[in-house]
Amino acid sequence: MASTESERFVRKARAEYDGYLLIEDEYIKESFRVIYENSRDMNEEIEALKTQNSDLTARLTAAETNITTHAH
């Protein structure tokens, strides 16, 4: 699930991306499209890393709890 910041970024990027149609230079237009696509991909990767971090944090907490409750 995307965070509020990420959702705002995507909305803003989408609005800017939609405006790229007004650009007449094909090189600039293609560059804009590539930047937008790369930004979207990076945002998806960031969200995946946040999820992975949360999962690893939960596993570490569970392991620490297990170690402290089974200490001799």
Coordinates of C-alpha atoms in Angstrom, one line a residue:
M1 CA 0.0 0.0 0.0
A2 CA 1.4 3.4 -1.0
S3 CA 2.0 6.0 1.6
T4 CA 0.3 9.4 1.5
E5 CA 3.6 11.0 0.4
S6 CA 3.9 8.5 -2.4
E7 CA 0.3 9.0 -3.5
R8 CA 0.8 12.8 -3.6
F9 CA 4.0 12.3 -5.7
V10 CA 2.2 10.0 -8.2
R11 CA -0.7 12.4 -8.5
K12 CA 1.7 15.4 -9.1
A13 CA 3.9 13.3 -11.5
R14 CA 0.8 12.2 -13.4
A15 CA -0.4 15.7 -13.8
E16 CA 3.0 16.8 -15.0
Y17 CA 3.3 13.7 -17.2
D18 CA -0.1 14.5 -18.8
G19 CA 1.1 18.0 -19.6
Y20 CA 4.0 16.6 -21.6
L21 CA 1.7 16.2 -24.6
L22 CA 2.0 20.0 -25.1
I23 CA 5.8 19.6 -25.7
E24 CA 6.6 19.7 -29.4
D25 CA 10.2 18.5 -29.3
E26 CA 10.2 14.7 -29.6
Y27 CA 13.5 14.3 -27.8
I28 CA 12.3 16.3 -24.8
K29 CA 9.0 14.6 -24.8
E30 CA 10.6 11.1 -24.8
S31 CA 13.0 12.2 -22.0
F32 CA 10.1 13.4 -19.9
R33 CA 8.3 10.1 -20.4
V34 CA 11.4 8.1 -19.4
I35 CA 11.9 10.2 -16.3
Y36 CA 8.2 9.7 -15.3
E37 CA 8.5 5.9 -15.9
N38 CA 11.7 5.7 -13.9
S39 CA 10.2 7.8 -11.0
R40 CA 7.2 5.5 -10.9
D41 CA 9.4 2.4 -10.9
M42 CA 11.6 3.8 -8.1
N43 CA 8.5 4.7 -6.1
E44 CA 7.2 1.1 -6.4
E45 CA 10.7 -0.2 -5.3
I46 CA 10.7 2.1 -2.3
E47 CA 7.3 0.9 -1.2
A48 CA 8.5 -2.8 -1.6
L49 CA 11.6 -2.0 0.5
K50 CA 9.4 -0.3 3.2
T51 CA 7.3 -3.5 3.3
Q52 CA 10.4 -5.7 3.5
N53 CA 11.9 -3.5 6.2
S54 CA 8.7 -3.8 8.3
D55 CA 8.7 -7.6 7.8
L56 CA 12.3 -7.9 8.9
T57 CA 11.8 -5.6 11.9
A58 CA 8.9 -7.8 13.0
R59 CA 11.0 -11.0 12.6
L60 CA 13.9 -9.4 14.5
T61 CA 11.6 -8.4 17.3
A62 CA 10.1 -11.9 17.5
A63 CA 13.6 -13.4 17.5
E64 CA 14.7 -11.1 20.3
T65 CA 11.6 -11.9 22.3
N66 CA 12.2 -15.6 21.8
I67 CA 15.9 -15.3 22.9
T68 CA 15.0 -13.4 26.1
T69 CA 12.2 -15.7 27.1
H70 CA 14.3 -18.8 26.6
A71 CA 17.5 -17.5 28.2
H72 CA 19.0 -19.9 30.8

